[in-house]
């Protein structure tokens, strides 16, 4: 019966190292994907369509006539919701983020206000988006198509980077150890051959 190869502690450590690197890479990728989001408002001369995407899937798509688009304005977000910063404590106010929202009327003449992101977009992006949409509302332009997307997560990105680094380090260490084993084997063989030749020379001399 053929014996199974022995698993040395070094091999076990190597396998764990590789599996952990793969786990971090896959976990980071899935984390980034689940936290990805994008939004878009596209309007022509008669109608507007608002599309919201989360985790690669469309979660909302709303269409309405151009005349029902009421306004676009700068907003502050706290945990993804529009808030009035003056109603928050100083500590919570520091964690709010800048974004923008659009306001429109539905078919029942109900007013809706929708933030175009659940995370902050900085200061310049919301301002430029609001200016462009307001030009459309004021009929200075007759088409508008603005969008923004975010495909990364802080935790996911860190996991991806560390996972890839672990795999690269594992590959480098594996190559070095393979080279060292090869050199040692070659050296042993050459040493054995030299000893054999010396033994033959001694026999001839005798």
Short mmCIF file of C-alpha atoms in Angstrom, two decimals:
data_model
loop_
_atom_site.label_atom_id
_atom_site.label_comp_id
_atom_site.label_asym_id
_atom_site.label_seq_id
_atom_site.Cartn_x
_atom_site.Cartn_y
_atom_site.Cartn_z
CA UNK A 1 0.00 0.00 0.00
CA UNK A 2 1.37 3.37 -1.04
CA UNK A 3 2.11 5.72 1.84
CA UNK A 4 0.65 9.22 1.82
CA UNK A 5 3.21 12.05 1.72
CA UNK A 6 3.94 13.53 5.10
CA UNK A 7 2.62 17.02 5.79
CA UNK A 8 5.38 19.02 7.41
CA UNK A 9 4.65 22.11 9.51
CA UNK A 10 6.28 24.23 6.80
CA UNK A 11 3.92 22.90 4.12
CA UNK A 12 0.93 23.38 6.39
CA UNK A 13 1.95 26.99 7.02
CA UNK A 14 2.37 27.51 3.28
CA UNK A 15 -1.13 26.22 2.53
CA UNK A 16 -2.69 28.34 5.29
CA UNK A 17 -0.82 31.38 3.99
CA UNK A 18 -2.16 30.81 0.45
CA UNK A 19 -5.73 30.15 1.58
CA UNK A 20 -5.77 33.23 3.80
CA UNK A 21 -4.52 35.40 0.94
CA UNK A 22 -7.22 34.01 -1.37
CA UNK A 23 -9.87 34.54 1.30
CA UNK A 24 -8.90 38.18 1.83
CA UNK A 25 -8.87 38.87 -1.92
CA UNK A 26 -12.29 37.31 -2.54
CA UNK A 27 -13.81 38.88 0.57
CA UNK A 28 -12.51 42.31 -0.43
CA UNK A 29 -13.88 41.97 -3.97
CA UNK A 30 -17.33 40.93 -2.73
CA UNK A 31 -17.31 43.73 -0.15
CA UNK A 32 -16.53 46.31 -2.83
CA UNK A 33 -19.22 44.88 -5.09
CA UNK A 34 -21.91 44.86 -2.40
CA UNK A 35 -21.09 48.47 -1.46
CA UNK A 36 -20.97 49.76 -5.03
CA UNK A 37 -23.61 52.27 -6.05
CA UNK A 38 -24.38 54.53 -8.95
CA UNK A 39 -27.12 56.97 -9.86
CA UNK A 40 -28.14 58.80 -13.00
CA UNK A 41 -30.67 61.36 -14.10
CA UNK A 42 -31.12 61.59 -17.86
CA UNK A 43 -33.54 64.08 -19.38
CA UNK A 44 -34.39 65.02 -22.93
CA UNK A 45 -36.71 67.73 -24.22
CA UNK A 46 -39.84 66.04 -22.81
CA UNK A 47 -39.07 63.41 -20.14
CA UNK A 48 -36.69 62.49 -17.33
CA UNK A 49 -35.54 59.11 -16.03
CA UNK A 50 -33.86 58.58 -12.65
CA UNK A 51 -31.97 55.30 -12.16
CA UNK A 52 -30.46 54.04 -8.91
CA UNK A 53 -28.15 51.00 -8.77
CA UNK A 54 -26.90 49.18 -5.64
CA UNK A 55 -24.60 46.18 -5.62
CA UNK A 56 -24.82 45.84 -9.39
CA UNK A 57 -28.65 45.65 -9.41
CA UNK A 58 -31.16 48.35 -10.36
CA UNK A 59 -33.19 49.15 -7.25
CA UNK A 60 -35.16 52.09 -8.60
CA UNK A 61 -36.08 53.51 -11.98
CA UNK A 62 -38.48 56.43 -12.10
CA UNK A 63 -39.74 58.29 -15.16
CA UNK A 64 -41.70 61.54 -15.21
CA UNK A 65 -42.36 64.46 -17.57
CA UNK A 66 -39.88 67.29 -17.78
CA UNK A 67 -42.36 69.78 -16.34
CA UNK A 68 -42.56 67.70 -13.13
CA UNK A 69 -38.88 68.17 -12.31
CA UNK A 70 -39.05 70.91 -9.70
CA UNK A 71 -35.53 71.53 -8.41
CA UNK A 72 -32.07 70.26 -7.53
CA UNK A 73 -30.37 71.33 -4.32
CA UNK A 74 -27.39 70.71 -2.09
CA UNK A 75 -28.10 68.50 0.92
CA UNK A 76 -26.31 67.02 3.89
CA UNK A 77 -26.45 63.29 4.55
CA UNK A 78 -26.25 61.37 7.79
CA UNK A 79 -26.20 57.57 7.45
CA UNK A 80 -27.50 57.91 3.90
CA UNK A 81 -30.50 60.10 4.79
CA UNK A 82 -31.10 63.80 4.16
CA UNK A 83 -30.85 65.73 7.41
CA UNK A 84 -30.89 69.28 8.68
CA UNK A 85 -27.42 69.78 10.19
CA UNK A 86 -28.74 72.36 12.65
CA UNK A 87 -30.91 69.69 14.29
CA UNK A 88 -27.96 67.39 14.97
CA UNK A 89 -25.48 67.37 17.79
CA UNK A 90 -22.03 68.76 17.12
CA UNK A 91 -20.51 65.28 17.05
CA UNK A 92 -23.04 63.96 14.50
CA UNK A 93 -22.76 67.13 12.46
CA UNK A 94 -19.09 66.40 11.87
CA UNK A 95 -19.95 63.04 10.29
CA UNK A 96 -22.45 64.42 7.77
CA UNK A 97 -21.54 64.31 4.09
CA UNK A 98 -22.24 66.61 1.14
CA UNK A 99 -24.46 65.45 -1.71
CA UNK A 100 -27.32 66.73 -3.84
CA UNK A 101 -30.96 65.79 -4.29
CA UNK A 102 -33.66 66.27 -6.90
CA UNK A 103 -37.31 67.10 -6.27
CA UNK A 104 -40.14 66.11 -8.59
CA UNK A 105 -43.90 65.54 -8.75
CA UNK A 106 -45.40 62.13 -9.48
CA UNK A 107 -48.62 61.43 -11.41
CA UNK A 108 -50.69 62.03 -8.24
CA UNK A 109 -49.01 65.42 -7.75
CA UNK A 110 -47.13 64.15 -4.71
CA UNK A 111 -43.72 65.71 -4.08
CA UNK A 112 -40.69 63.44 -3.89
CA UNK A 113 -37.15 64.35 -2.90
CA UNK A 114 -34.39 61.88 -3.68
CA UNK A 115 -30.71 62.08 -2.66
CA UNK A 116 -28.58 61.03 -5.62
CA UNK A 117 -26.07 59.19 -3.43
CA UNK A 118 -25.99 57.58 -0.01
CA UNK A 119 -22.40 58.72 0.57
CA UNK A 120 -20.65 62.03 0.32
CA UNK A 121 -19.58 63.35 -3.07
CA UNK A 122 -17.28 66.07 -1.83
CA UNK A 123 -18.02 69.74 -2.38
CA UNK A 124 -17.36 70.40 -6.06
CA UNK A 125 -19.33 67.50 -7.56
CA UNK A 126 -22.72 68.29 -5.93
CA UNK A 127 -22.41 71.98 -6.85
CA UNK A 128 -21.67 71.28 -10.50
CA UNK A 129 -24.52 68.73 -10.70
CA UNK A 130 -27.02 71.15 -9.18
CA UNK A 131 -25.96 73.94 -11.54
CA UNK A 132 -26.34 71.72 -14.60
CA UNK A 133 -29.77 70.39 -13.59
CA UNK A 134 -31.04 73.88 -12.73
CA UNK A 135 -30.01 75.08 -16.19
CA UNK A 136 -32.22 72.35 -17.60
CA UNK A 137 -35.13 73.28 -15.34
CA UNK A 138 -34.81 76.94 -16.36
CA UNK A 139 -34.78 75.78 -20.02
CA UNK A 140 -31.34 77.20 -20.67
CA UNK A 141 -30.51 73.74 -22.05
CA UNK A 142 -32.84 71.03 -23.33
CA UNK A 143 -30.91 67.90 -22.37
CA UNK A 144 -29.10 66.81 -19.25
CA UNK A 145 -27.39 63.56 -18.34
CA UNK A 146 -25.48 63.45 -15.05
CA UNK A 147 -24.31 60.42 -13.14
CA UNK A 148 -21.96 59.40 -10.38
CA UNK A 149 -20.69 56.05 -9.22
CA UNK A 150 -18.70 54.53 -6.41
CA UNK A 151 -17.34 51.01 -6.72
CA UNK A 152 -15.06 50.68 -3.72
CA UNK A 153 -15.34 50.11 -0.01
CA UNK A 154 -12.61 51.09 2.44
CA UNK A 155 -12.65 47.70 4.15
CA UNK A 156 -12.96 45.85 0.85
CA UNK A 157 -10.10 47.73 -0.75
CA UNK A 158 -7.78 47.09 2.20
CA UNK A 159 -8.66 43.37 2.17
CA UNK A 160 -7.99 43.14 -1.57
CA UNK A 161 -4.61 44.84 -1.24
CA UNK A 162 -3.47 42.69 1.69
CA UNK A 163 -4.75 39.52 0.03
CA UNK A 164 -2.83 40.21 -3.18
CA UNK A 165 0.30 41.13 -1.22
CA UNK A 166 0.13 37.87 0.75
CA UNK A 167 -0.20 35.85 -2.46
CA UNK A 168 2.72 37.69 -4.06
CA UNK A 169 4.89 37.16 -0.98
CA UNK A 170 3.93 33.48 -0.94
CA UNK A 171 4.92 33.12 -4.60
CA UNK A 172 8.25 34.89 -3.99
CA UNK A 173 9.09 32.76 -0.95
CA UNK A 174 8.10 29.61 -2.85
CA UNK A 175 10.41 30.50 -5.75
CA UNK A 176 13.31 31.21 -3.42
CA UNK A 177 12.89 27.95 -1.53
CA UNK A 178 12.64 26.00 -4.80
CA UNK A 179 15.84 27.62 -6.06
CA UNK A 180 17.63 26.81 -2.82
CA UNK A 181 16.54 23.18 -2.93
CA UNK A 182 17.68 22.90 -6.55
CA UNK A 183 21.11 24.34 -5.79
CA UNK A 184 21.58 22.01 -2.85
CA UNK A 185 20.62 18.97 -4.90
CA UNK A 186 22.95 19.93 -7.74
CA UNK A 187 25.77 20.58 -5.28
CA UNK A 188 25.24 17.21 -3.64
CA UNK A 189 25.32 15.43 -6.98
CA UNK A 190 28.49 17.19 -8.14
CA UNK A 191 30.16 16.44 -4.81
CA UNK A 192 29.24 12.77 -5.11
CA UNK A 193 30.60 12.58 -8.65
CA UNK A 194 33.90 14.18 -7.60
CA UNK A 195 34.31 11.68 -4.78
CA UNK A 196 33.62 8.82 -7.20
CA UNK A 197 36.28 10.05 -9.63
CA UNK A 198 38.81 10.42 -6.82
CA UNK A 199 38.09 6.89 -5.71
CA UNK A 200 38.74 5.57 -9.21
CA UNK A 201 42.04 7.50 -9.47
CA UNK A 202 43.25 6.00 -6.21
CA UNK A 203 42.46 2.48 -7.41
CA UNK A 204 44.38 3.04 -10.67
CA UNK A 205 47.39 4.39 -8.81
CA UNK A 206 47.40 1.33 -6.56
#
